[in-house]
Amino acid sequence: MLRVRVGLLAVAVAMVAVACSGADGGGLATVPAPGPTAGPLPTATSVVGSTTSSTVVATTVVVSTTLPAGIGLSADGPWRLVDSAPGVTTPGLVYELMPKLWAFIQVEETEQSAYPWVLSEADRPIIEAYLMAQLTYYEAITSNPINLDHPGWTEYYADGGALYRPALESYIAEGQVVDMDLGVVFQPQILSDERSDSSALVADCILDGSVSRMPDGSLAPGSTAGVGRHGWLTWLELVDGHWIVTSQGTSKGCV
């Protein structure tokens, strides 16, 4: 997967700020290798710590497709309720956002629950905005060539996707695109300590089995097949009645 580290962000946890040139130097060196060692492209990023592993997550289990008391994502959204996703082993709802892109939503706490949060009607618009931003990203980077004009860039990202362009334009020049391969699964939760009426912090433990490919179909340099886990933090703010992503970064919270 393609990720660029840009901007400076102070989050209410210990973070290491990363400048536009990235911690590894200038140019494309700021973009980590695609595959299990990388994740969604942020609008601005601070790094908490390395959270990615190369552990292959192959388990697929059937989870609930019954909406408890009507709780779930909006019925008119660009997702559909399905009965499973790779690597999901706890009770909840699974939605397919696009082929090989899923979201697991926890709607009740059980002994198997991974975190102490469940979807509520108040939190639903935040989770949906987060997923729409992620869907924008994956639809864009799986297009050939990568789509810099996707309308979701301006609708769901505060900067309109401007900070993505230098890195993505470099990948376009190389002819790289993302292959969903083993698929990607989001497992978002909203951190209650950072929740207000106008801002929220979404934490995710993303299961990433995507790879980047060259024009001839071969794996791009640094891209590795398999499924990796990485923690991800996304700040959203309520602007003119709509939740929008303002910044993102890695987290140590993914196990």
CSV table of C-alpha atoms in Angstrom, one decimal:
chain,number,residue,atom,x,y,z
A,1,MET,CA,0.0,0.0,0.0
A,2,LEU,CA,1.1,3.6,-0.6
A,3,ARG,CA,1.6,5.9,2.3
A,4,VAL,CA,3.2,9.3,2.5
A,5,ARG,CA,4.1,11.1,5.7
A,6,VAL,CA,3.5,14.8,5.5
A,7,GLY,CA,2.8,17.8,7.8
A,8,LEU,CA,3.0,18.2,11.5
A,9,LEU,CA,0.3,17.1,14.0
A,10,ALA,CA,0.1,17.1,17.8
A,11,VAL,CA,-2.3,14.4,19.1
A,12,ALA,CA,-3.2,13.9,22.7
A,13,VAL,CA,-0.8,10.9,23.0
A,14,ALA,CA,3.0,10.8,22.8
A,15,MET,CA,3.9,11.3,19.1
A,16,VAL,CA,6.9,11.9,17.0
A,17,ALA,CA,6.3,14.6,14.5
A,18,VAL,CA,7.3,14.0,10.9
A,19,ALA,CA,8.1,16.8,8.5
A,20,CYS,CA,7.1,16.9,4.8
A,21,SER,CA,10.3,15.3,3.7
A,22,GLY,CA,9.7,12.3,6.0
A,23,ALA,CA,11.9,10.7,8.5
A,24,ASP,CA,13.8,8.8,5.8
A,25,GLY,CA,14.9,11.7,3.6
A,26,GLY,CA,13.4,13.4,0.7
A,27,GLY,CA,11.5,12.3,-2.4
A,28,LEU,CA,10.0,8.9,-2.7
A,29,ALA,CA,12.0,7.7,0.3
A,30,THR,CA,9.2,9.3,2.4
A,31,VAL,CA,6.8,6.6,1.1
A,32,PRO,CA,7.1,3.3,2.9
A,33,ALA,CA,7.1,0.1,0.8
A,34,PRO,CA,3.7,-1.1,-0.3
A,35,GLY,CA,2.1,-4.2,1.2
A,36,PRO,CA,1.9,-5.4,4.8
A,37,THR,CA,4.3,-2.7,6.0
A,38,ALA,CA,2.2,0.3,4.9
A,39,GLY,CA,-1.3,1.6,5.2
A,40,PRO,CA,-3.8,4.2,4.1
A,41,LEU,CA,-2.4,7.5,2.9
A,42,PRO,CA,-3.0,10.4,5.4
A,43,THR,CA,-3.7,14.0,4.9
A,44,ALA,CA,-1.2,14.8,7.6
A,45,THR,CA,0.7,12.3,9.8
A,46,SER,CA,2.5,12.0,13.1
A,47,VAL,CA,4.0,8.7,14.0
A,48,VAL,CA,3.5,7.0,17.4
A,49,GLY,CA,5.6,4.0,16.7
A,50,SER,CA,6.0,1.0,14.6
A,51,THR,CA,2.9,-1.2,14.7
A,52,THR,CA,3.1,-3.3,11.6
A,53,SER,CA,3.9,-7.0,11.6
A,54,SER,CA,4.1,-9.5,8.7
A,55,THR,CA,1.8,-12.0,10.5
A,56,VAL,CA,-0.5,-13.6,8.0
A,57,VAL,CA,-4.1,-13.5,9.1
A,58,ALA,CA,-6.0,-16.2,7.2
A,59,THR,CA,-8.9,-16.9,9.5
A,60,THR,CA,-12.4,-16.2,8.1
A,61,VAL,CA,-15.4,-16.7,10.3
A,62,VAL,CA,-19.1,-16.1,9.9
A,63,VAL,CA,-20.2,-13.1,12.0
A,64,SER,CA,-23.6,-11.7,12.7
A,65,THR,CA,-25.6,-10.1,9.9
A,66,THR,CA,-28.5,-9.3,12.2
A,67,LEU,CA,-28.8,-5.6,13.1
A,68,PRO,CA,-29.3,-5.4,16.9
A,69,ALA,CA,-32.2,-2.9,17.6
A,70,GLY,CA,-31.6,-1.3,14.2
A,71,ILE,CA,-28.0,-0.3,14.9
A,72,GLY,CA,-25.8,-0.4,11.9
A,73,LEU,CA,-24.5,1.7,9.0
A,74,SER,CA,-26.9,3.7,6.9
A,75,ALA,CA,-28.9,1.5,4.5
A,76,ASP,CA,-28.3,4.0,1.7
A,77,GLY,CA,-24.5,4.0,2.0
A,78,PRO,CA,-22.1,2.5,-0.6
A,79,TRP,CA,-21.7,-0.7,1.5
A,80,ARG,CA,-23.5,-4.0,1.9
A,81,LEU,CA,-23.8,-6.2,4.9
A,82,VAL,CA,-22.0,-9.5,4.5
A,83,ASP,CA,-21.5,-12.5,6.7
A,84,SER,CA,-17.6,-12.6,6.9
A,85,ALA,CA,-14.3,-11.0,6.2
A,86,PRO,CA,-10.7,-12.4,6.4
A,87,GLY,CA,-9.2,-12.3,9.9
A,88,VAL,CA,-12.5,-11.3,11.7
A,89,THR,CA,-13.0,-13.6,14.7
A,90,THR,CA,-15.2,-11.6,17.0
A,91,PRO,CA,-19.0,-10.9,16.9
A,92,GLY,CA,-20.2,-7.9,15.1
A,93,LEU,CA,-21.3,-6.6,11.7
A,94,VAL,CA,-19.2,-6.8,8.5
A,95,TYR,CA,-19.7,-4.5,5.6
A,96,GLU,CA,-18.2,-4.8,2.1
A,97,LEU,CA,-17.2,-1.3,0.8
A,98,MET,CA,-15.8,-2.5,-2.5
A,99,PRO,CA,-14.4,-5.8,-3.7
A,100,LYS,CA,-11.8,-7.0,-1.1
A,101,LEU,CA,-12.4,-4.0,1.1
A,102,TRP,CA,-14.3,-4.6,4.3
A,103,ALA,CA,-15.2,-2.9,7.6
A,104,PHE,CA,-15.9,-4.8,10.9
A,105,ILE,CA,-18.2,-2.8,13.2
A,106,GLN,CA,-18.6,-3.9,16.8
A,107,VAL,CA,-22.2,-3.5,18.0
A,108,GLU,CA,-22.0,-5.4,21.3
A,109,GLU,CA,-19.3,-6.2,23.9
A,110,THR,CA,-18.6,-9.8,24.6
A,111,GLU,CA,-15.8,-11.8,26.1
A,112,GLN,CA,-14.3,-11.9,22.6
A,113,SER,CA,-14.5,-8.2,22.0
A,114,ALA,CA,-11.2,-6.5,21.0
A,115,TYR,CA,-12.0,-3.1,22.5
A,116,PRO,CA,-14.5,-1.4,24.8
A,117,TRP,CA,-16.6,0.5,22.2
A,118,VAL,CA,-19.8,-0.3,20.3
A,119,LEU,CA,-21.5,1.6,17.5
A,120,SER,CA,-24.2,4.1,18.6
A,121,GLU,CA,-26.4,6.3,16.6
A,122,ALA,CA,-24.5,9.4,17.8
A,123,ASP,CA,-21.2,7.8,16.6
A,124,ARG,CA,-22.5,6.4,13.3
A,125,PRO,CA,-21.9,9.6,11.2
A,126,ILE,CA,-18.3,9.7,12.4
A,127,ILE,CA,-17.6,6.1,11.5
A,128,GLU,CA,-19.3,6.5,8.2
A,129,ALA,CA,-17.3,9.6,7.3
A,130,TYR,CA,-14.1,7.7,8.3
A,131,LEU,CA,-15.1,4.8,6.0
A,132,MET,CA,-16.0,7.1,3.1
A,133,ALA,CA,-12.6,8.7,3.4
A,134,GLN,CA,-10.9,5.3,3.3
A,135,LEU,CA,-13.1,4.2,0.4
A,136,THR,CA,-12.1,7.3,-1.5
A,137,TYR,CA,-8.5,6.4,-1.0
A,138,TYR,CA,-8.8,2.8,-2.1
A,139,GLU,CA,-11.0,3.6,-5.1
A,140,ALA,CA,-8.4,6.2,-6.1
A,141,ILE,CA,-5.2,4.0,-5.7
A,142,THR,CA,-6.7,0.9,-7.4
A,143,SER,CA,-7.7,2.9,-10.5
A,144,ASN,CA,-5.3,2.7,-13.4
A,145,PRO,CA,-3.9,5.3,-13.4
A,146,ILE,CA,-4.3,6.4,-9.8
A,147,ASN,CA,-7.2,8.8,-9.7
A,148,LEU,CA,-6.3,12.3,-8.3
A,149,ASP,CA,-9.6,13.7,-9.2
A,150,HIS,CA,-11.9,11.4,-7.2
A,151,PRO,CA,-14.7,13.7,-5.7
A,152,GLY,CA,-14.1,12.1,-2.3
A,153,TRP,CA,-10.8,13.9,-1.9
A,154,THR,CA,-12.6,17.2,-1.5
A,155,GLU,CA,-15.7,15.8,0.2
A,156,TYR,CA,-14.0,13.8,3.0
A,157,TYR,CA,-10.5,15.3,3.4
A,158,ALA,CA,-9.9,18.7,4.9
A,159,ASP,CA,-7.1,19.6,2.4
A,160,GLY,CA,-8.9,18.2,-0.6
A,161,GLY,CA,-6.2,15.6,-1.1
A,162,ALA,CA,-3.6,18.3,-1.9
A,163,LEU,CA,-0.9,16.7,0.3
A,164,TYR,CA,-1.3,13.4,-1.5
A,165,ARG,CA,-0.4,14.7,-4.9
A,166,PRO,CA,3.4,14.7,-4.9
A,167,ALA,CA,3.7,11.1,-3.9
A,168,LEU,CA,0.8,9.8,-6.0
A,169,GLU,CA,2.0,11.7,-9.0
A,170,SER,CA,5.4,9.9,-8.6
A,171,TYR,CA,3.6,6.5,-8.5
A,172,ILE,CA,1.5,7.5,-11.6
A,173,ALA,CA,4.7,8.3,-13.4
A,174,GLU,CA,6.0,4.8,-12.6
A,175,GLY,CA,2.7,3.2,-13.6
A,176,GLN,CA,2.1,1.7,-10.2
A,177,VAL,CA,-1.4,0.7,-9.0
A,178,VAL,CA,-2.6,-1.1,-6.0
A,179,ASP,CA,-3.9,-4.7,-6.2
A,180,MET,CA,-6.2,-5.6,-3.3
A,181,ASP,CA,-4.9,-9.2,-3.4
A,182,LEU,CA,-5.7,-10.7,0.0
A,183,GLY,CA,-8.0,-7.8,0.9
A,184,VAL,CA,-8.1,-5.0,3.5
A,185,VAL,CA,-10.2,-5.0,6.6
A,186,PHE,CA,-10.9,-2.0,8.8
A,187,GLN,CA,-11.9,-2.4,12.5
A,188,PRO,CA,-12.6,1.1,13.7
A,189,GLN,CA,-13.5,2.3,17.2
A,190,ILE,CA,-14.0,5.8,18.5
A,191,LEU,CA,-11.9,6.8,21.5
A,192,SER,CA,-14.2,8.2,24.2
A,193,ASP,CA,-11.6,10.4,25.9
A,194,GLU,CA,-11.1,12.3,22.6
A,195,ARG,CA,-14.7,12.6,21.7
A,196,SER,CA,-16.5,15.9,21.7
A,197,ASP,CA,-19.5,17.4,19.9
A,198,SER,CA,-17.3,18.7,17.1
A,199,SER,CA,-14.2,16.4,17.1
A,200,ALA,CA,-13.4,12.7,17.3
A,201,LEU,CA,-10.5,10.3,17.2
A,202,VAL,CA,-11.0,7.0,15.4
A,203,ALA,CA,-8.6,4.2,16.2
A,204,ASP,CA,-8.3,1.3,13.8
A,205,CYS,CA,-6.4,-2.0,13.6
A,206,ILE,CA,-6.2,-2.5,9.9
A,207,LEU,CA,-5.6,-5.9,8.3
A,208,ASP,CA,-3.8,-5.1,5.1
A,209,GLY,CA,-3.3,-7.7,2.4
A,210,SER,CA,-2.9,-5.3,-0.5
A,211,VAL,CA,0.2,-5.0,-2.8
A,212,SER,CA,1.5,-2.5,-5.3
A,213,ARG,CA,2.2,-3.7,-8.8
A,214,MET,CA,4.2,-2.4,-11.7
A,215,PRO,CA,2.8,-2.0,-15.2
A,216,ASP,CA,3.9,-5.6,-16.1
A,217,GLY,CA,2.0,-7.0,-13.2
A,218,SER,CA,5.1,-7.7,-11.0
A,219,LEU,CA,5.3,-6.6,-7.4
A,220,ALA,CA,6.6,-3.1,-7.0
A,221,PRO,CA,9.9,-2.7,-5.3
A,222,GLY,CA,9.4,-3.3,-1.5
A,223,SER,CA,5.9,-4.7,-1.9
A,224,THR,CA,5.4,-8.0,-0.1
A,225,ALA,CA,2.5,-10.5,-0.4
A,226,GLY,CA,0.8,-11.4,2.8
A,227,VAL,CA,-1.4,-9.7,5.5
A,228,GLY,CA,0.0,-7.3,8.0
A,229,ARG,CA,-1.6,-5.5,11.0
A,230,HIS,CA,-1.1,-1.8,11.8
A,231,GLY,CA,-2.6,0.6,14.1
A,232,TRP,CA,-4.1,3.8,12.6
A,233,LEU,CA,-5.4,7.0,14.1
A,234,THR,CA,-7.8,9.4,12.3
A,235,TRP,CA,-8.9,12.8,13.6
A,236,LEU,CA,-12.2,14.1,12.3
A,237,GLU,CA,-13.9,17.4,12.9
A,238,LEU,CA,-17.5,18.5,12.3
A,239,VAL,CA,-17.5,21.2,9.6
A,240,ASP,CA,-20.8,22.7,8.4
A,241,GLY,CA,-22.7,19.7,9.7
A,242,HIS,CA,-20.4,17.1,8.1
A,243,TRP,CA,-17.6,15.1,9.6
A,244,ILE,CA,-14.3,15.4,7.7
A,245,VAL,CA,-10.8,13.9,8.1
A,246,THR,CA,-8.3,16.5,9.3
A,247,SER,CA,-5.2,14.3,10.1
A,248,GLN,CA,-4.1,10.7,10.4
A,249,GLY,CA,-1.1,8.7,11.8
A,250,THR,CA,0.1,5.4,13.1
A,251,SER,CA,-0.5,4.0,16.6
A,252,LYS,CA,0.9,1.4,18.9
A,253,GLY,CA,-2.6,0.3,19.8
A,254,CYS,CA,-2.9,-2.5,17.3
A,255,VAL,CA,-2.3,-6.0,18.7
